[in-house]
Amino acid sequence: MQWSLEDIYKKQVRGKIPPRRHLRVLGEAYDVRYKKENEAEFTDIKVDDESFQKAARYLKADKDLVSAGISKLQQTGLTDQQIKQLLNTVYNYDDTERFFAVLNNQMSASDFFNAPNKDIIQLVVDRYGLDEDLVLDLLQFEPATKPSTGKGETFMMIFIDGAKKGSVGDVDINGIEYEIKGSGARIRGQRGFGAQTTAARKFLSGIKELIQRAGLDLDIKNPNFNIGPKYNGFIDQVANELVQTGKVTKEDIARVYADGLKEVYENADIQNDLLPWLMSSLNENGNITENFLENYFDFALKYYTNTENFNYLVTIGTTRNSGLKRLGKFEIVSREDILNSLKVRVVMIKLRAF
């Protein structure tokens, strides 16, 4: 890949990376002249301090090292445009040459996943001496262009030898597929999942039928069926009253949940996959018990794993909003452990099942 000053000044600085104030000198600009080797005339432009410093970092770096590093990035499956966006982040720092040296001295997957305290930010800083802010920016890097590449995925492709975009999971490392989930990720894939709006309609029709059977006059205007740590949803609000009439059973309530969830988890079997854990997660009045969310998460994660074909699921704290104690920390769990319900709870702190 050939880089020109024109690329640097006109393209590289147009990324969506926020300006770093400690690099900006307000009111200062540089007069720059440039031309291609085969051109007779120079072009004169004014360049602001931040842009000039980015260009200077690029120009000062060893060209052979840069070329080899870019070649490494191209092998990952990132597009040229995504690589430009990534380098635009790198050029915010004085570690440009050191960054390209890293690409030619990547670590093994074993070293990465055996990071002390499962802290990949500190691992990279200690191993390569990169600016910690740069490492954090690389962890949070998410290209703005297709194909979609989430936070943490590019980070692994930068620092792990043999890592590239996966054909099954998010990242392939020497033939082993890893699914990567950053902070606040949902356990949801591109296949086997229906619309939540369809599920809401199914919940509504089901609960209306039970209300009518019970002979009750209940307000069902704009019901909220969402279930979370602080709210159990509309069905739970009316379940006890319905069951107390003697005309609706706990099994009826569970079936309403199952019919609605079937719309989201399209390949799930109501009798074998949904009703068993739902029945064990409701009390005799049809109300949600304290283990409902854990059982739901367990089902959702297994369903997702069966739908996708990755070998390992990796969860990474990728935002400051995830809490400083989790930022840069990871957990890794194998496909087999998920399907056997082992180590499933360790990923609960990083993911939401619904």
Tab-separated table of C-alpha atoms in Angstrom:
chain	number	residue	atom	x	y	z
A	1	MET	CA	0.000	0.000	0.000
A	2	GLN	CA	1.418	3.401	-1.023
A	3	TRP	CA	0.838	6.400	1.204
A	4	SER	CA	1.178	9.990	0.007
A	5	LEU	CA	1.141	13.251	1.912
A	6	GLU	CA	-2.141	13.948	0.182
A	7	ASP	CA	-3.563	10.808	1.769
A	8	ILE	CA	-2.240	11.833	5.138
A	9	TYR	CA	-3.547	15.375	5.056
A	10	LYS	CA	-6.812	14.861	3.188
A	11	LYS	CA	-7.912	11.376	4.191
A	12	GLN	CA	-6.251	10.152	7.348
A	13	VAL	CA	-7.424	13.093	9.427
A	14	ARG	CA	-11.073	12.673	8.413
A	15	GLY	CA	-11.739	9.654	10.604
A	16	LYS	CA	-14.204	9.653	13.447
A	17	ILE	CA	-11.508	9.570	16.109
A	18	PRO	CA	-12.095	12.507	18.496
A	19	PRO	CA	-9.266	15.076	18.533
A	20	ARG	CA	-6.819	14.659	21.383
A	21	ARG	CA	-6.487	18.002	23.115
A	22	HIS	CA	-2.971	17.401	24.356
A	23	LEU	CA	-1.804	17.275	20.726
A	24	ARG	CA	-3.582	20.399	19.589
A	25	VAL	CA	-1.992	23.841	19.621
A	26	LEU	CA	-4.802	26.291	19.032
A	27	GLY	CA	-4.192	28.863	16.326
A	28	GLU	CA	-0.979	27.262	15.076
A	29	ALA	CA	-0.643	25.977	11.513
A	30	TYR	CA	2.104	24.895	9.132
A	31	ASP	CA	2.722	25.865	5.520
A	32	VAL	CA	3.444	22.662	3.631
A	33	ARG	CA	4.531	22.085	0.042
A	34	TYR	CA	4.319	18.684	-1.587
A	35	LYS	CA	4.307	17.031	-4.992
A	36	LYS	CA	4.469	13.560	-6.448
A	37	GLU	CA	7.756	12.465	-7.951
A	38	ASN	CA	6.364	12.659	-11.485
A	39	GLU	CA	4.815	16.116	-11.017
A	40	ALA	CA	6.590	19.367	-11.874
A	41	GLU	CA	4.688	21.745	-9.606
A	42	PHE	CA	4.333	21.813	-5.851
A	43	THR	CA	1.002	22.164	-4.076
A	44	ASP	CA	0.913	24.581	-1.142
A	45	ILE	CA	-1.435	23.914	1.759
A	46	LYS	CA	-1.878	24.965	5.371
A	47	VAL	CA	-1.980	22.143	7.902
A	48	ASP	CA	-3.147	22.434	11.517
A	49	ASP	CA	-0.855	21.248	14.278
A	50	GLU	CA	-2.684	18.009	15.006
A	51	SER	CA	-2.700	16.943	11.366
A	52	PHE	CA	0.921	17.910	10.932
A	53	GLN	CA	1.968	15.850	13.932
A	54	LYS	CA	0.105	12.832	12.577
A	55	ALA	CA	1.879	13.209	9.243
A	56	ALA	CA	5.230	13.668	10.974
A	57	ARG	CA	4.774	10.471	12.971
A	58	TYR	CA	4.076	8.575	9.769
A	59	LEU	CA	7.008	10.116	7.899
A	60	LYS	CA	9.487	9.485	10.724
A	61	ALA	CA	8.616	5.782	10.997
A	62	ASP	CA	10.851	3.244	9.263
A	63	LYS	CA	9.192	2.607	5.906
A	64	ASP	CA	10.139	-1.073	5.763
A	65	LEU	CA	8.685	-1.576	9.220
A	66	VAL	CA	5.483	0.255	8.243
A	67	SER	CA	5.144	-1.723	5.030
A	68	ALA	CA	5.593	-5.040	6.836
A	69	GLY	CA	3.100	-3.978	9.518
A	70	ILE	CA	0.447	-2.944	6.994
A	71	SER	CA	0.952	-6.249	5.201
A	72	LYS	CA	0.259	-8.004	8.509
A	73	LEU	CA	-2.944	-6.024	8.966
A	74	GLN	CA	-4.096	-6.864	5.444
A	75	GLN	CA	-3.681	-10.559	6.233
A	76	THR	CA	-6.251	-10.241	9.025
A	77	GLY	CA	-9.089	-9.573	6.589
A	78	LEU	CA	-9.515	-5.914	7.544
A	79	THR	CA	-10.249	-3.773	4.492
A	80	ASP	CA	-7.888	-1.016	3.354
A	81	GLN	CA	-10.394	1.557	4.603
A	82	GLN	CA	-10.588	-0.102	8.010
A	83	ILE	CA	-6.797	-0.204	8.211
A	84	LYS	CA	-6.701	3.538	7.462
A	85	GLN	CA	-9.213	4.142	10.264
A	86	LEU	CA	-7.090	2.070	12.628
A	87	LEU	CA	-3.871	3.882	11.715
A	88	ASN	CA	-5.620	7.197	12.182
A	89	THR	CA	-5.973	6.171	15.820
A	90	VAL	CA	-2.337	5.101	16.040
A	91	TYR	CA	-1.091	8.411	14.590
A	92	ASN	CA	-2.600	10.219	17.580
A	93	TYR	CA	0.367	8.945	19.599
A	94	ASP	CA	4.148	9.053	19.486
A	95	ASP	CA	4.305	5.244	19.520
A	96	THR	CA	3.810	4.866	15.771
A	97	GLU	CA	7.028	3.007	15.036
A	98	ARG	CA	6.703	0.895	18.156
A	99	PHE	CA	3.178	-0.079	17.083
A	100	PHE	CA	4.416	-1.332	13.721
A	101	ALA	CA	7.188	-3.235	15.486
A	102	VAL	CA	4.502	-4.980	17.558
A	103	LEU	CA	2.800	-6.218	14.388
A	104	ASN	CA	6.024	-7.997	13.514
A	105	ASN	CA	6.438	-9.446	17.012
A	106	GLN	CA	2.977	-10.669	17.970
A	107	MET	CA	2.337	-12.963	20.932
A	108	SER	CA	0.843	-16.432	20.899
A	109	ALA	CA	-2.813	-17.050	21.741
A	110	SER	CA	-1.606	-18.912	24.843
A	111	ASP	CA	0.300	-15.859	26.068
A	112	PHE	CA	-2.706	-13.629	25.413
A	113	PHE	CA	-5.228	-15.810	27.251
A	114	ASN	CA	-2.840	-16.394	30.136
A	115	ALA	CA	-2.497	-12.684	30.825
A	116	PRO	CA	-1.847	-12.008	34.537
A	117	ASN	CA	-5.139	-11.208	36.292
A	118	LYS	CA	-6.815	-11.665	32.881
A	119	ASP	CA	-5.895	-8.047	32.146
A	120	ILE	CA	-5.019	-7.659	28.449
A	121	ILE	CA	-4.399	-3.908	28.678
A	122	GLN	CA	-1.680	-4.350	31.276
A	123	LEU	CA	-0.307	-7.370	29.407
A	124	VAL	CA	0.224	-5.341	26.228
A	125	VAL	CA	1.601	-2.301	28.062
A	126	ASP	CA	4.124	-4.402	30.001
A	127	ARG	CA	5.125	-6.569	27.043
A	128	TYR	CA	5.509	-3.891	24.368
A	129	GLY	CA	5.855	-0.609	26.263
A	130	LEU	CA	3.019	1.041	24.349
A	131	ASP	CA	1.242	4.100	25.706
A	132	GLU	CA	-1.609	2.834	27.896
A	133	ASP	CA	-4.050	5.320	26.338
A	134	LEU	CA	-3.182	3.993	22.884
A	135	VAL	CA	-3.733	0.415	24.061
A	136	LEU	CA	-7.111	1.404	25.462
A	137	ASP	CA	-8.059	3.127	22.192
A	138	LEU	CA	-7.055	-0.003	20.275
A	139	LEU	CA	-9.207	-2.155	22.558
A	140	GLN	CA	-12.183	0.127	21.925
A	141	PHE	CA	-11.525	0.478	18.192
A	142	GLU	CA	-14.534	-0.410	16.069
A	143	PRO	CA	-14.318	0.301	12.322
A	144	ALA	CA	-17.094	2.493	10.956
A	145	THR	CA	-17.214	0.556	7.678
A	146	LYS	CA	-18.291	-2.953	6.691
A	147	PRO	CA	-17.651	-5.783	7.198
A	148	SER	CA	-18.727	-5.326	10.798
A	149	THR	CA	-15.910	-5.696	13.316
A	150	GLY	CA	-16.720	-5.228	16.986
A	151	LYS	CA	-14.714	-3.858	19.893
A	152	GLY	CA	-11.957	-6.209	20.971
A	153	GLU	CA	-11.800	-8.100	17.668
A	154	THR	CA	-9.265	-5.828	15.986
A	155	PHE	CA	-7.292	-5.737	19.247
A	156	MET	CA	-6.855	-9.507	19.126
A	157	MET	CA	-5.866	-9.405	15.453
A	158	ILE	CA	-3.213	-6.783	16.225
A	159	PHE	CA	-1.548	-8.565	19.110
A	160	ILE	CA	-2.081	-12.321	18.528
A	161	ASP	CA	0.003	-14.131	15.946
A	162	GLY	CA	-2.180	-15.825	13.330
A	163	ALA	CA	-5.386	-13.996	14.330
A	164	LYS	CA	-7.702	-12.927	11.504
A	165	LYS	CA	-11.374	-12.375	10.817
A	166	GLY	CA	-13.210	-15.640	11.320
A	167	SER	CA	-15.472	-17.472	8.903
A	168	VAL	CA	-17.616	-18.877	11.721
A	169	GLY	CA	-16.720	-16.879	14.823
A	170	ASP	CA	-15.544	-13.276	15.041
A	171	VAL	CA	-11.846	-14.131	15.148
A	172	ASP	CA	-9.969	-17.140	13.781
A	173	ILE	CA	-6.648	-17.974	15.446
A	174	ASN	CA	-4.845	-20.713	13.586
A	175	GLY	CA	-8.077	-22.516	12.725
A	176	ILE	CA	-9.785	-22.087	16.111
A	177	GLU	CA	-12.865	-19.847	16.066
A	178	TYR	CA	-13.525	-17.325	18.843
A	179	GLU	CA	-16.757	-15.408	19.363
A	180	ILE	CA	-16.022	-12.022	20.954
A	181	LYS	CA	-18.482	-10.132	23.139
A	182	GLY	CA	-17.713	-6.674	24.469
A	183	SER	CA	-19.403	-4.787	27.292
A	184	GLY	CA	-23.202	-4.866	27.186
A	185	ALA	CA	-23.318	-7.377	24.336
A	186	ARG	CA	-26.447	-9.405	23.686
A	187	ILE	CA	-26.472	-13.133	23.119
A	188	ARG	CA	-27.964	-12.916	19.693
A	189	GLY	CA	-26.722	-14.015	16.278
A	190	GLN	CA	-27.680	-13.524	12.657
A	191	ARG	CA	-29.458	-16.881	12.354
A	192	GLY	CA	-32.248	-18.530	14.314
A	193	PHE	CA	-33.517	-15.373	15.993
A	194	GLY	CA	-36.857	-13.654	15.394
A	195	ALA	CA	-38.130	-10.179	16.214
A	196	GLN	CA	-38.919	-9.128	19.777
A	197	THR	CA	-41.892	-7.154	18.467
A	198	THR	CA	-43.403	-10.410	17.210
A	199	ALA	CA	-42.809	-11.970	20.612
A	200	ALA	CA	-44.552	-9.033	22.312
A	201	ARG	CA	-47.622	-9.554	20.139
A	202	LYS	CA	-47.631	-13.238	21.066
A	203	PHE	CA	-47.333	-12.398	24.782
A	204	LEU	CA	-50.207	-9.933	24.441
A	205	SER	CA	-52.562	-12.332	22.689
A	206	GLY	CA	-51.698	-15.095	25.169
A	207	ILE	CA	-52.252	-13.022	28.296
A	208	LYS	CA	-55.484	-11.563	26.889
A	209	GLU	CA	-56.793	-15.078	26.401
A	210	LEU	CA	-55.995	-15.996	30.019
A	211	ILE	CA	-57.570	-12.795	31.351
A	212	GLN	CA	-60.728	-13.564	29.402
A	213	ARG	CA	-60.748	-17.177	30.671
A	214	ALA	CA	-60.346	-15.948	34.245
A	215	GLY	CA	-63.255	-13.533	33.798
A	216	LEU	CA	-61.241	-10.561	35.042
A	217	ASP	CA	-61.379	-6.944	33.942
A	218	LEU	CA	-57.703	-5.927	33.856
A	219	ASP	CA	-56.060	-2.894	32.277
A	220	ILE	CA	-53.785	-4.169	29.509
A	221	LYS	CA	-53.098	-0.857	27.811
A	222	ASN	CA	-49.483	-0.682	26.540
A	223	PRO	CA	-48.135	-3.558	28.651
A	224	ASN	CA	-44.369	-3.873	29.077
A	225	PHE	CA	-43.242	-7.485	28.688
A	226	ASN	CA	-39.521	-6.835	29.225
A	227	ILE	CA	-37.911	-8.808	32.042
A	228	GLY	CA	-34.772	-7.605	33.815
A	229	PRO	CA	-33.017	-7.425	37.182
A	230	LYS	CA	-35.396	-4.715	38.458
A	231	TYR	CA	-38.628	-5.486	36.589
A	232	ASN	CA	-40.414	-8.780	35.974
A	233	GLY	CA	-42.702	-7.635	33.190
A	234	PHE	CA	-46.480	-7.384	32.787
A	235	ILE	CA	-47.239	-11.110	32.780
A	236	ASP	CA	-45.724	-11.432	36.252
A	237	GLN	CA	-47.827	-8.503	37.491
A	238	VAL	CA	-51.090	-10.271	36.709
A	239	ALA	CA	-50.069	-13.939	37.087
A	240	ASN	CA	-50.997	-14.268	40.748
A	241	GLU	CA	-54.427	-12.722	40.239
A	242	LEU	CA	-55.119	-15.010	37.289
A	243	VAL	CA	-54.102	-18.188	39.131
A	244	GLN	CA	-56.133	-17.234	42.218
A	245	THR	CA	-59.339	-17.447	40.165
A	246	GLY	CA	-58.796	-21.190	39.838
A	247	LYS	CA	-59.391	-20.949	36.099
A	248	VAL	CA	-55.750	-20.376	35.143
A	249	THR	CA	-52.800	-22.531	36.188
A	250	LYS	CA	-49.074	-22.077	36.571
A	251	GLU	CA	-48.730	-24.244	33.465
A	252	ASP	CA	-50.896	-21.794	31.512
A	253	ILE	CA	-48.653	-18.888	32.532
A	254	ALA	CA	-45.536	-20.848	31.560
A	255	ARG	CA	-47.068	-21.614	28.172
A	256	VAL	CA	-47.646	-17.906	27.470
A	257	TYR	CA	-43.968	-17.258	28.185
A	258	ALA	CA	-42.941	-20.223	26.025
A	259	ASP	CA	-45.106	-19.213	23.059
A	260	GLY	CA	-43.683	-15.702	23.120
A	261	LEU	CA	-40.061	-16.778	23.518
A	262	LYS	CA	-40.500	-19.233	20.668
A	263	GLU	CA	-40.934	-16.195	18.389
A	264	VAL	CA	-37.470	-14.958	19.394
A	265	TYR	CA	-35.692	-18.316	19.596
A	266	GLU	CA	-37.088	-19.724	16.388
A	267	ASN	CA	-35.390	-23.124	16.508
A	268	ALA	CA	-36.214	-23.832	20.146
A	269	ASP	CA	-38.640	-26.637	20.966
A	270	ILE	CA	-41.412	-25.492	23.301
A	271	GLN	CA	-41.804	-28.810	25.111
A	272	ASN	CA	-38.136	-29.746	25.433
A	273	ASP	CA	-36.223	-26.448	25.426
A	274	LEU	CA	-38.523	-23.803	26.902
A	275	LEU	CA	-41.188	-25.248	29.213
A	276	PRO	CA	-38.820	-27.247	31.484
A	277	TRP	CA	-36.772	-24.247	32.661
A	278	LEU	CA	-39.822	-21.963	32.664
A	279	MET	CA	-41.790	-24.326	34.924
A	280	SER	CA	-38.867	-24.512	37.350
A	281	SER	CA	-38.608	-20.701	37.350
A	282	LEU	CA	-42.200	-19.957	38.377
A	283	ASN	CA	-43.805	-20.507	41.788
A	284	GLU	CA	-47.229	-22.068	42.264
A	285	ASN	CA	-48.893	-18.690	41.698
A	286	GLY	CA	-47.188	-18.328	38.333
A	287	ASN	CA	-44.825	-15.621	39.577
A	288	ILE	CA	-41.168	-15.368	38.564
A	289	THR	CA	-38.732	-16.771	41.143
A	290	GLU	CA	-35.234	-15.501	41.918
A	291	ASN	CA	-33.588	-18.081	39.646
A	292	PHE	CA	-35.613	-17.063	36.559
A	293	LEU	CA	-32.924	-14.808	35.071
A	294	GLU	CA	-30.155	-17.348	35.648
A	295	ASN	CA	-32.187	-20.102	33.997
A	296	TYR	CA	-33.108	-17.788	31.136
A	297	PHE	CA	-29.466	-16.853	30.634
A	298	ASP	CA	-28.421	-20.509	30.698
A	299	PHE	CA	-31.007	-21.386	28.036
A	300	ALA	CA	-30.195	-18.348	25.859
A	301	LEU	CA	-26.452	-18.956	25.936
A	302	LYS	CA	-26.859	-22.631	25.055
A	303	TYR	CA	-29.248	-21.761	22.244
A	304	TYR	CA	-26.828	-19.196	20.876
A	305	THR	CA	-23.936	-21.662	21.096
A	306	ASN	CA	-25.905	-24.363	19.284
A	307	THR	CA	-26.889	-21.859	16.577
A	308	GLU	CA	-23.335	-20.623	16.028
A	309	ASN	CA	-20.262	-22.788	15.440
A	310	PHE	CA	-17.505	-21.083	17.443
A	311	ASN	CA	-15.033	-22.998	19.598
A	312	TYR	CA	-14.667	-20.425	22.382
A	313	LEU	CA	-16.659	-17.479	23.686
A	314	VAL	CA	-14.548	-14.553	24.889
A	315	THR	CA	-16.071	-11.693	26.874
A	316	ILE	CA	-14.049	-8.499	27.277
A	317	GLY	CA	-14.722	-5.315	29.234
A	318	THR	CA	-14.366	-2.790	26.423
A	319	THR	CA	-15.817	0.446	27.782
A	320	ARG	CA	-15.282	2.620	30.806
A	321	ASN	CA	-19.022	2.279	31.425
A	322	SER	CA	-18.390	-1.390	32.205
A	323	GLY	CA	-16.503	-0.254	35.296
A	324	LEU	CA	-12.783	0.350	35.668
A	325	LYS	CA	-12.353	-2.972	37.472
A	326	ARG	CA	-13.583	-4.832	34.383
A	327	LEU	CA	-12.042	-2.627	31.695
A	328	GLY	CA	-9.577	-4.748	29.759
A	329	LYS	CA	-10.459	-7.871	31.746
A	330	PHE	CA	-11.659	-10.972	29.928
A	331	GLU	CA	-13.214	-14.368	30.459
A	332	ILE	CA	-12.993	-17.293	28.056
A	333	VAL	CA	-15.276	-20.325	28.059
A	334	SER	CA	-15.281	-23.269	25.676
A	335	ARG	CA	-18.229	-24.434	23.614
A	336	GLU	CA	-18.265	-27.715	25.519
A	337	ASP	CA	-18.382	-26.013	28.916
A	338	ILE	CA	-21.300	-23.833	27.813
A	339	LEU	CA	-23.320	-26.790	26.549
A	340	ASN	CA	-22.550	-28.719	29.746
A	341	SER	CA	-23.529	-25.710	31.901
A	342	LEU	CA	-20.000	-25.367	33.240
A	343	LYS	CA	-18.436	-21.937	33.843
A	344	VAL	CA	-21.563	-20.321	32.406
A	345	ARG	CA	-21.984	-17.943	35.326
A	346	VAL	CA	-18.598	-16.289	34.726
A	347	VAL	CA	-19.901	-14.628	31.585
A	348	MET	CA	-23.094	-13.367	33.173
A	349	ILE	CA	-21.375	-10.242	34.483
A	350	LYS	CA	-20.443	-9.262	30.936
A	351	LEU	CA	-23.506	-10.250	28.906
A	352	ARG	CA	-27.252	-9.751	28.896
A	353	ALA	CA	-29.345	-12.653	27.700
A	354	PHE	CA	-32.263	-10.570	26.493
